Each structure stands twice: as C-alpha cells, then as structure tokens.
C-alpha cells in the first residue's frame, strides 16, 4: 500500500472514531440533561398538586397571587438570607431608595405612640419652608387620622406626585390646640453624606450608598477643604451603621481616595464571571491622613470601602468588627411582576480575602462607651452579624465560624453610637489619633497581593435595566424614614 493511501485511510479511521466519541458524549449529555429535567418536572408536578389542594380544600378561600408570591419567595429565601422576591410595589420602593430622590415633603419621621413624630425637617424642602419643627407630632393626613397606620403606610401617604398638596394636622409643644399645615410636595433628594469640621480635621458621615453618594462626598470634601484650609490634618470617614447599597458607588467612593490598584474583586459561580475594579489616578484628599470608623452595623458596600482602604494602607480602620456581608446581590426585573434579588457573586478585598461571615477587623479596636441607663438593654441584645443569620453563605476559605475562637463571642459586634459627639468614644479616639495624641498602628497588617487571579475588567455598574441592577443591603430596618 502506498504511503498516500495509508495516510488517507488512517485519516478516515481517526475521523470516524472522533465522530463516534462526540456522538456518544452528546448522547450521554443529553441523557443526563433529560434525566435531570425529568426529575425537575416531577417536582413541579408535586408543587402543582399541593397548590390545587390548597386552593380547593383550605378553610378560607386563599389569594392565588399571594400563594404564588409566597412560594417564589420561599424558594429564593431558602438559598441565603439576602435572596428574595420583590413584588412590583417593593421593587418600586427599592428603586426610590437607590435613586435617593422622590416626590415628598422633606422630613425625617418616626412612629411614637401611634402618631408620626418629626425627627427633623430637611433643609430647603417644602417641610422646612412650611415651618415644621423637630418633635412636631402629625396626627392627621388630609383630615384622616394616622391612628392604625404603620410607619411605612403613613410615609407612603405623605409621598406622592410633585406639586400636589397635602394637609398635615400638627400637635406642637407649647401650642394649646392642634393646627393644620398645608405642604406642596416637591422632589426630595436624600443626602447620604453629612460633614462637619472637628477642629482642623474633616469629619464625613456616609449613611448609605445610593446614586447620590459619590457626588455628594466630593462636594463635602471640597467644602471641608475651604473651611479648614491648607492646615487640615486629615479626614474621618464614618461608616458606622451604614448598611451598604450600590456596588458602583462603593467602588467610586474607594477610588476617590486611591491612586492605583484593585478596589474589589467579585467572583461568581464560574471563572469567567470573575471581575475586578481598579482605582484610577487622583485622590480628592491629596493623600492626607485618614481614619475609617466601622462597627457591627457596617455591612456590604461599607465593608468594600473599609477593606479597600485598609488593604492599601490608605486609612487606619478604627472601631469594632463589621457585619460580615461579603456577597453581591443582583436585581433581575420581571417586567410587570416585580423583580428577584439574587445572590450572584462573592466579593473579595484587594488582598484577595473574603470577609463573608467574618467581617473586617479594625486596625485599632475601640469599644463605644455605653451610658449606664442603656447597659442592661444593650447587654441583653446579642450582636448580630452575618454568621448569625440562618442559611448564610459559608466563607470560601473554610474559616467561617459563628463564634470568635479567642473571645468566645458571637459573630458581629455592637452597633451603638452615642448621639453626642463629645461622648462618642470611637470618634474621639479617631480625633486624638489624627492629632497624634493616641497611638496605634499606622497601617493595616493586610498587604494587597501583586498577583490577583482576576481579569482587569470593572464589574458591571448594573445600568442594564433588562438584566442587572445593583442592590442595596436588605439588612437595614430603619426606624427613621425620610419622606
């Protein structure tokens, strides 16, 4: 046989074997997939049987929509504490929260003894212009009594389309009789950033990460620079009790203080879903000394910022261990049916450490002093961290634990913060530290790795509304509500 004939027949034989192998693999894959689908369909049949039995035999006629929503939410909530279903109304409320603006009056309120109490009017809003004051009690909305409404229901009634009026019935200390105040709704923008001067130190409080956070932070730093001048010693960034918010805003805030390097890595189920956000040149503080304050209420996006600045040794982190929420949720809209909030990735600090169910440990641990009249109450409330949530994701390095081996304490740390700045132990320590009076480590012990196993692609900002929307933390049960 000639060599050319031999080569030809050999080629045909190898091609045939390859084709047979491919066909066998495809057949096996199809068989496995078909088997999995068959089992899934059996389970769906079971769900259908149970649903029909409930609809036909339950003692009261159930609401079909409520049954399906509860079933969907049960499926998602069984995955982890942060995955859930959002009804169309809850989805709209979430969008208002992340935008940081809505049609309303411009007051922060809370519920007290069945009526709405004004915590404070927001400057330059319809409420402040109408003369509403802190501690005013609102008893009626458009002549309808508030009694029996929840705080959320009352807030929903006060919000509404811009340029529409609402009449509030006010009870004020020092006034013998209730009186009415007519207020016209306007666009209210929630400022998540508040700042003030502490001697020759700039203090910035970031309460959440909504769409306004980065822009308002830049304005706050510029204002502090003008007020204090060139002799400013440094900045305190207060992230205590900040429940988190938008991923892209956490990245932008971190980038405000970093010149280069990784900010955060996000890793999904598959390797190709790994993404990395990098800092760009430019530090809005010109490299001034910084302190970041955290506590047990600092979660999610606030931990991203604290971890990035700590790993890059850009700031000294002071306070107590953070909450430990190291997962990323994506909002997936379902058209007119609301949306689902689904955990799609874990995030890692620049040194490639996961804080999931562990939290950020401060460089300098400082406990907040608790007044004597609150000690018993706070002592009876166990600190609540991610590791204490049922069904939480485990830390990928295997070190996830519900208790600290050294201290024997539950995961998480106290979230109490004194209202009076002079009695705020952690704040006063931070001021002393920047003044050079309090000693402590100048830098974090964590060192960012020069080789991180991730592509240099920035994470999605979640602006594709057909697929992804960045998510606020779901762990914030605020008692004070702006409207």
Coordinates of C-alpha atoms in Angstrom, one line a residue:
X1 CA 0.0 0.0 0.0
X2 CA 1.3 3.4 -0.9
X3 CA 2.0 5.9 1.8
X4 CA -0.6 8.2 0.5
X5 CA -3.3 5.5 0.6
X6 CA -2.2 4.6 4.2
X7 CA -2.4 8.2 5.3
X8 CA -5.8 8.6 3.7
X9 CA -7.3 5.5 5.4
X10 CA -5.7 6.4 8.7
X11 CA -7.3 9.9 8.5
X12 CA -10.7 8.4 7.7
X13 CA -10.4 6.0 10.7
X14 CA -9.4 8.8 13.1
X15 CA -12.2 11.0 11.9
X16 CA -14.7 8.2 12.4
X17 CA -13.5 7.5 15.9
X18 CA -13.7 11.2 16.8
X19 CA -17.2 11.4 15.4
X20 CA -18.4 8.4 17.3
X21 CA -16.8 9.7 20.5
X22 CA -18.5 13.1 20.0
X23 CA -21.9 11.4 19.3
X24 CA -21.5 9.2 22.4
X25 CA -20.7 12.3 24.6
X26 CA -23.6 14.3 23.2
X27 CA -25.9 11.3 23.7
X28 CA -24.7 10.9 27.3
X29 CA -25.0 14.7 28.0
X30 CA -28.5 14.7 26.5
X31 CA -29.4 11.7 28.5
X32 CA -28.1 13.3 31.8
X33 CA -29.9 16.6 31.0
X34 CA -33.1 14.8 30.1
X35 CA -32.9 12.8 33.4
X36 CA -32.4 16.0 35.4
X37 CA -35.2 17.7 33.6
X38 CA -37.5 14.7 34.2
X39 CA -36.8 14.9 37.9
X40 CA -37.5 18.6 37.9
X41 CA -40.8 18.2 36.1
X42 CA -41.8 15.6 38.7
X43 CA -41.1 18.2 41.5
X44 CA -43.1 20.8 39.6
X45 CA -46.0 18.3 39.3
X46 CA -45.8 17.9 43.1
X47 CA -45.9 21.7 43.5
X48 CA -49.0 21.8 41.2
X49 CA -50.7 19.1 43.2
X50 CA -50.1 20.9 46.5
X51 CA -51.2 24.2 45.1
X52 CA -54.5 22.8 43.8
X53 CA -55.2 21.0 47.1
X54 CA -54.7 24.3 49.0
X55 CA -56.9 26.2 46.6
X56 CA -59.7 23.6 46.8
X57 CA -59.6 22.5 50.4
X58 CA -58.2 25.3 52.6
X59 CA -60.6 26.5 55.2
X60 CA -60.8 30.0 53.7
X61 CA -60.5 30.9 50.0
X62 CA -56.8 31.8 49.5
X63 CA -55.5 34.6 47.3
X64 CA -53.8 32.9 44.3
X65 CA -51.4 35.7 43.8
X66 CA -50.3 35.7 47.4
X67 CA -49.8 31.9 47.2
X68 CA -47.5 32.1 44.2
X69 CA -45.6 35.1 45.6
X70 CA -45.0 33.2 48.9
X71 CA -43.9 30.1 47.1
X72 CA -41.4 32.1 44.9
X73 CA -40.1 34.0 48.0
X74 CA -39.8 30.7 49.9
X75 CA -37.7 29.3 47.1
X76 CA -35.3 32.3 47.0
X77 CA -35.1 32.9 50.7
X78 CA -34.1 29.2 51.2
X79 CA -30.9 30.0 49.2
X80 CA -29.5 32.6 51.6
X81 CA -30.7 35.4 53.8
X82 CA -30.3 38.0 51.0
X83 CA -32.1 36.5 48.1
X84 CA -35.7 37.3 47.8
X85 CA -38.7 38.1 45.6
X86 CA -39.9 41.7 45.3
X87 CA -43.5 42.5 44.5
X88 CA -44.0 45.4 42.0
X89 CA -44.5 47.8 44.9
X90 CA -41.4 46.6 46.8
X91 CA -39.4 46.9 43.6
X92 CA -40.6 50.5 43.1
X93 CA -39.7 51.3 46.7
X94 CA -36.2 49.8 46.2
X95 CA -35.7 51.9 43.1
X96 CA -36.7 55.0 45.2
X97 CA -34.2 54.1 47.8
X98 CA -31.3 53.6 45.4
X99 CA -32.1 56.7 43.4
X100 CA -32.1 58.8 46.6
X101 CA -34.9 61.1 45.3
X102 CA -38.7 61.0 45.3
X103 CA -41.7 63.2 45.5
X104 CA -42.3 64.1 49.1
X105 CA -42.2 66.7 51.9
X106 CA -38.7 66.6 53.2
X107 CA -38.9 65.4 56.7
X108 CA -37.4 62.5 58.7
X109 CA -40.1 60.9 60.7
X110 CA -40.6 58.0 63.2
X111 CA -43.6 56.4 64.9
X112 CA -44.3 57.3 68.5
X113 CA -47.4 56.3 70.5
X114 CA -49.4 55.7 67.3
X115 CA -48.7 59.1 65.7
X116 CA -45.9 60.3 63.5
X117 CA -43.1 62.3 65.1
X118 CA -40.9 64.6 63.2
X119 CA -37.3 63.8 63.8
X120 CA -36.1 66.8 61.7
X121 CA -37.1 68.7 58.6
X122 CA -34.5 68.6 55.8
X123 CA -33.1 72.0 54.8
X124 CA -34.6 73.8 51.8
X125 CA -37.5 71.4 51.4
X126 CA -41.3 72.0 51.5
X127 CA -41.4 70.9 55.1
X128 CA -38.8 73.3 56.3
X129 CA -40.3 76.1 54.3
X130 CA -43.7 75.4 55.8
X131 CA -42.3 75.8 59.3
X132 CA -42.3 72.1 60.5
X133 CA -40.1 71.6 63.5
X134 CA -38.3 68.7 65.2
X135 CA -40.6 66.9 67.7
X136 CA -43.8 68.0 66.0
X137 CA -46.5 65.3 66.1
X138 CA -48.5 64.6 63.0
X139 CA -51.9 63.2 63.9
X140 CA -53.9 63.5 60.6
X141 CA -53.1 63.5 56.9
X142 CA -55.7 65.3 54.8
X143 CA -58.1 65.2 57.8
X144 CA -57.7 61.4 58.1
X145 CA -56.4 60.1 61.4
X146 CA -53.0 58.3 61.3
X147 CA -54.0 56.0 64.2
X148 CA -53.9 52.4 63.0
X149 CA -51.4 53.0 60.2
X150 CA -47.9 51.6 60.2
X151 CA -44.9 54.0 59.7
X152 CA -44.5 52.7 56.1
X153 CA -48.2 53.3 55.3
X154 CA -48.1 56.8 56.7
X155 CA -44.9 57.6 54.8
X156 CA -46.5 56.3 51.6
X157 CA -49.4 58.6 52.0
X158 CA -47.1 61.6 52.5
X159 CA -45.1 60.8 49.4
X160 CA -46.7 61.4 46.0
X161 CA -46.5 63.3 42.7
X162 CA -44.6 66.5 42.7
X163 CA -46.7 69.8 43.0
X164 CA -49.6 68.0 44.7
X165 CA -50.7 69.4 48.2
X166 CA -51.3 67.6 51.4
X167 CA -52.6 69.0 54.7
X168 CA -50.9 67.9 58.0
X169 CA -52.5 68.3 61.4
X170 CA -49.8 69.2 63.8
X171 CA -49.6 68.9 67.6
X172 CA -46.7 71.1 68.9
X173 CA -45.4 71.5 72.4
X174 CA -46.3 75.0 73.7
X175 CA -49.4 75.2 71.5
X176 CA -52.8 74.6 73.1
X177 CA -54.6 73.4 70.0
X178 CA -53.6 71.3 67.0
X179 CA -53.2 73.2 63.8
X180 CA -53.1 72.5 60.1
X181 CA -50.2 73.0 57.8
X182 CA -50.6 72.7 54.0
X183 CA -47.5 71.5 52.2
X184 CA -46.9 71.0 48.5
X185 CA -44.8 68.0 47.5
X186 CA -41.6 68.5 45.7
X187 CA -38.6 66.4 44.5
X188 CA -36.7 65.4 47.7
X189 CA -33.1 64.3 47.4
X190 CA -31.8 62.2 50.3
X191 CA -28.2 63.3 51.0
X192 CA -26.3 60.2 52.2
X193 CA -23.3 62.3 53.1
X194 CA -23.1 64.7 56.0
X195 CA -19.9 66.6 57.1
X196 CA -18.6 69.0 59.7
X197 CA -15.4 70.5 61.0
X198 CA -13.8 69.0 64.1
X199 CA -11.1 71.5 64.8
X200 CA -8.5 71.1 62.0
X201 CA -10.0 67.7 61.0
X202 CA -12.7 67.0 58.4
X203 CA -15.5 64.6 59.6
X204 CA -17.6 62.9 56.9
X205 CA -20.5 60.6 57.8
X206 CA -21.7 58.3 54.9
X207 CA -25.1 56.8 55.9
X208 CA -25.8 54.7 52.8
X209 CA -24.6 54.1 49.2
X210 CA -27.2 55.4 46.8
X211 CA -26.9 57.2 43.5
X212 CA -26.0 60.5 45.2
X213 CA -23.2 59.2 47.5
X214 CA -20.1 59.7 45.3
X215 CA -21.0 63.2 44.0
X216 CA -22.0 64.4 47.5
X217 CA -18.8 63.0 49.0
X218 CA -16.7 65.1 46.6
X219 CA -18.7 68.2 47.4
X220 CA -18.3 67.5 51.2
X221 CA -14.5 67.2 50.9
X222 CA -14.3 70.4 48.8
X223 CA -16.4 72.2 51.4
X224 CA -14.2 70.9 54.3
X225 CA -11.0 71.9 52.5
X226 CA -12.4 75.5 52.1
X227 CA -13.5 75.7 55.7
X228 CA -10.3 74.3 57.3
X229 CA -7.7 75.5 54.8
X230 CA -4.3 74.1 54.0
X231 CA -3.5 73.1 57.6
X232 CA -6.1 70.3 57.6
X233 CA -4.6 67.3 59.5
X234 CA -6.8 64.6 58.0
X235 CA -10.2 63.1 57.5
X236 CA -12.5 60.8 59.4
X237 CA -14.8 58.7 57.2
X238 CA -17.6 57.4 59.4
X239 CA -19.2 54.2 58.0
X240 CA -20.7 53.0 61.3
X241 CA -24.2 51.6 60.9
X242 CA -24.0 52.0 57.2
X243 CA -26.0 49.0 55.8
X244 CA -24.5 49.2 52.3
X245 CA -26.0 50.0 49.0
X246 CA -24.9 50.2 45.4
X247 CA -21.7 48.4 44.3
X248 CA -20.7 51.0 41.8
X249 CA -20.9 53.7 44.4
X250 CA -18.7 51.8 46.9
X251 CA -16.2 51.5 44.1
X252 CA -16.4 55.2 43.2
X253 CA -16.0 56.2 46.9
X254 CA -13.0 53.9 47.3
X255 CA -11.5 55.3 44.1
X256 CA -11.9 58.8 45.5
X257 CA -9.1 58.1 48.0
X258 CA -6.8 55.7 46.0
X259 CA -4.3 56.4 43.2
X260 CA -4.0 52.8 41.8
X261 CA -4.5 49.1 42.4
X262 CA -7.5 46.9 42.9
X263 CA -10.6 48.1 44.8
X264 CA -12.7 44.9 44.9
X265 CA -12.9 41.6 43.1
X266 CA -16.2 39.8 42.5
X267 CA -16.3 36.1 41.8
X268 CA -19.4 34.3 40.6
X269 CA -20.1 30.6 40.1
X270 CA -17.8 30.3 37.0
X271 CA -14.3 31.6 36.5
X272 CA -15.3 33.7 33.5
X273 CA -17.7 35.7 35.9
X274 CA -14.7 36.9 37.9
X275 CA -14.3 40.7 37.6
X276 CA -12.0 43.3 39.1
X277 CA -12.4 47.0 39.7
X278 CA -9.3 49.2 39.6
X279 CA -8.6 52.6 41.0
X280 CA -7.7 55.5 38.7
X281 CA -5.2 58.2 39.5
X282 CA -6.5 61.0 41.7
X283 CA -7.0 61.3 45.4
X284 CA -9.5 64.0 46.4
X285 CA -7.8 64.5 49.8
X286 CA -4.3 64.9 48.3
X287 CA -3.0 62.0 50.3
X288 CA -4.0 63.4 53.7
X289 CA -4.1 61.1 56.7
X290 CA -7.4 59.2 57.1
X291 CA -9.4 57.2 59.6
X292 CA -12.3 55.0 58.8
X293 CA -14.8 54.2 61.6
X294 CA -16.7 50.9 61.5
X295 CA -18.8 48.8 63.8
X296 CA -21.2 45.9 63.8
X297 CA -23.7 47.8 61.7
X298 CA -21.2 48.4 58.9
X299 CA -22.2 46.0 56.1
X300 CA -21.8 45.2 52.4
X301 CA -20.8 48.3 50.4
X302 CA -19.3 50.0 53.5
X303 CA -17.2 46.9 54.1
X304 CA -15.9 47.1 50.5
X305 CA -14.7 50.7 51.1
X306 CA -13.2 49.8 54.5
X307 CA -11.5 46.7 53.2
X308 CA -10.0 48.5 50.1
X309 CA -8.6 51.4 52.1
X310 CA -7.3 49.1 54.8
X311 CA -5.6 46.7 52.4
X312 CA -3.9 49.6 50.5
X313 CA -2.8 51.1 53.9
X314 CA -4.5 54.2 52.8
X315 CA -6.5 54.6 56.0
X316 CA -6.4 53.3 59.6
X317 CA -9.6 51.5 60.5
X318 CA -10.9 52.1 64.0
X319 CA -13.9 50.7 65.8
X320 CA -15.2 47.1 66.1
X321 CA -15.6 44.2 63.7
X322 CA -18.0 44.8 60.9
X323 CA -21.1 42.8 60.0
X324 CA -19.5 40.4 57.5
X325 CA -21.7 40.5 54.4
X326 CA -19.4 39.6 51.6
X327 CA -21.9 38.7 48.9
X328 CA -23.2 40.6 45.9
X329 CA -26.9 40.7 45.0
X330 CA -28.3 41.4 41.5
X331 CA -31.8 42.7 40.9
X332 CA -33.3 40.9 37.9
X333 CA -36.5 42.7 36.8
X334 CA -39.5 40.5 35.9
X335 CA -41.4 43.1 33.9
X336 CA -44.8 43.9 35.4
X337 CA -44.3 41.2 38.0
X338 CA -41.7 42.9 40.2
X339 CA -38.1 41.5 40.4
X340 CA -36.0 39.0 42.2
X341 CA -33.0 39.8 44.3
X342 CA -30.4 37.0 43.7
X343 CA -27.0 36.5 45.2
X344 CA -24.8 36.2 42.1
X345 CA -21.2 36.6 43.5
X346 CA -18.9 36.9 46.4
X347 CA -16.6 39.9 46.7
X348 CA -13.0 40.0 47.9
X349 CA -10.8 42.8 49.2
X350 CA -7.7 43.8 47.2
X351 CA -5.6 41.3 49.2
X352 CA -7.9 38.5 47.9
X353 CA -9.6 37.9 51.3
X354 CA -13.3 37.2 51.7
X355 CA -15.0 38.8 54.7
X356 CA -18.2 36.7 54.2
X357 CA -19.4 35.7 57.7
X358 CA -16.2 37.1 59.2
X359 CA -16.2 40.9 58.8
X360 CA -13.5 43.5 58.7
X361 CA -11.3 43.6 61.8
X362 CA -10.3 47.1 62.7
X363 CA -6.6 48.1 62.9
X364 CA -7.4 49.6 66.3
X365 CA -10.2 48.0 68.3
X366 CA -12.1 50.7 70.2
X367 CA -15.4 49.8 72.0
X368 CA -18.1 52.5 72.2
X369 CA -18.8 53.6 75.8
X370 CA -22.4 52.8 76.7
X371 CA -24.3 55.0 79.2
X372 CA -25.3 53.3 82.5
X373 CA -29.0 53.6 81.7
X374 CA -28.6 51.6 78.5
X375 CA -26.1 49.0 79.6
X376 CA -28.6 46.4 80.7
X377 CA -30.7 46.8 77.5
X378 CA -27.7 46.6 75.1
X379 CA -26.1 43.7 77.1
X380 CA -29.3 41.7 76.6
X381 CA -29.1 42.2 72.8
X382 CA -26.6 39.8 71.3
X383 CA -24.5 41.4 68.5
X384 CA -26.0 40.3 65.1
X385 CA -23.5 39.5 62.3
X386 CA -23.8 37.7 59.0
X387 CA -22.6 34.4 60.6
X388 CA -25.6 34.5 63.0
X389 CA -28.1 34.6 60.0
X390 CA -29.7 31.2 59.3
X391 CA -28.7 29.9 55.9
X392 CA -25.8 32.4 55.3
X393 CA -23.2 31.6 52.7
X394 CA -20.1 30.0 54.2
X395 CA -16.7 31.7 53.9
X396 CA -14.9 30.1 50.9
X397 CA -11.6 29.7 52.8
X398 CA -13.3 27.4 55.3
X399 CA -12.8 29.7 58.3
X400 CA -16.4 30.6 58.6
X401 CA -17.5 30.4 62.2
X402 CA -20.3 31.6 64.4
X403 CA -18.0 32.4 67.3
X404 CA -14.7 34.0 67.7
X405 CA -12.3 31.4 69.0
X406 CA -10.3 33.9 71.0
X407 CA -13.1 35.8 72.6
X408 CA -15.9 33.3 72.6
X409 CA -18.3 36.0 71.4
X410 CA -21.0 35.8 68.7
X411 CA -20.1 36.9 65.3
X412 CA -20.7 40.6 64.8
X413 CA -20.1 43.4 67.2
X414 CA -22.2 46.1 68.9
X415 CA -23.7 48.9 66.8
X416 CA -24.4 51.5 69.4
X417 CA -23.2 55.0 68.6
X418 CA -23.5 57.9 71.1
X419 CA -25.6 60.8 69.7
X420 CA -23.5 63.4 71.4
X421 CA -20.1 63.7 69.6
X422 CA -18.4 64.6 72.9
X423 CA -19.5 61.2 74.3
X424 CA -18.7 59.3 71.1
X425 CA -15.7 57.2 72.3
X426 CA -14.7 55.9 68.8
X427 CA -15.0 59.4 67.2
X428 CA -13.0 61.0 70.0
X429 CA -10.3 58.3 69.7
X430 CA -10.1 58.9 65.9
X431 CA -9.7 62.7 66.5
X432 CA -6.9 62.0 69.0
X433 CA -5.3 59.6 66.6
X434 CA -5.2 62.2 63.8
X435 CA -3.9 64.8 66.3
X436 CA -1.1 62.5 67.2
X437 CA -2.2 62.0 70.8
X438 CA -3.5 58.5 70.5
X439 CA -1.1 55.8 69.5
X440 CA -1.8 52.8 67.2
X441 CA -0.7 51.0 64.1
X442 CA -0.2 53.4 61.3
X443 CA -1.1 50.8 58.7
X444 CA -3.1 47.6 58.3
X445 CA -1.3 44.3 58.5
X446 CA -3.1 43.2 55.3
X447 CA -1.0 43.6 52.2
X448 CA -2.6 43.6 48.7
X449 CA -1.2 40.8 46.6
X450 CA 0.5 41.9 43.5
X451 CA -1.0 39.0 41.6
X452 CA -4.7 38.7 41.8
X453 CA -6.4 35.9 39.9
X454 CA -8.8 38.1 38.1
X455 CA -9.1 40.0 34.8
X456 CA -8.7 43.7 34.8
X457 CA -12.3 44.4 33.9
X458 CA -14.5 46.5 36.0
X459 CA -17.7 45.0 37.5
X460 CA -20.9 45.9 35.9
X461 CA -22.4 49.0 37.3
X462 CA -25.8 47.4 36.9
X463 CA -27.2 50.0 34.5
X464 CA -28.6 47.4 32.1
X465 CA -32.2 47.5 33.4
X466 CA -33.2 44.4 31.4
X467 CA -30.8 42.3 33.3
X468 CA -29.0 43.8 36.3
X469 CA -29.5 46.5 38.9
X470 CA -27.0 46.9 41.7
X471 CA -28.6 46.2 45.1
X472 CA -28.9 47.9 48.4
X473 CA -28.5 45.9 51.5
X474 CA -31.6 44.2 52.8
X475 CA -30.5 44.2 56.4
X476 CA -31.5 47.8 57.3
X477 CA -34.6 48.1 59.4
X478 CA -34.5 51.9 59.7
X479 CA -36.6 53.4 62.4
X480 CA -36.3 56.9 61.0
X481 CA -37.7 57.3 57.5
X482 CA -37.3 60.3 55.1
X483 CA -40.3 61.3 53.1

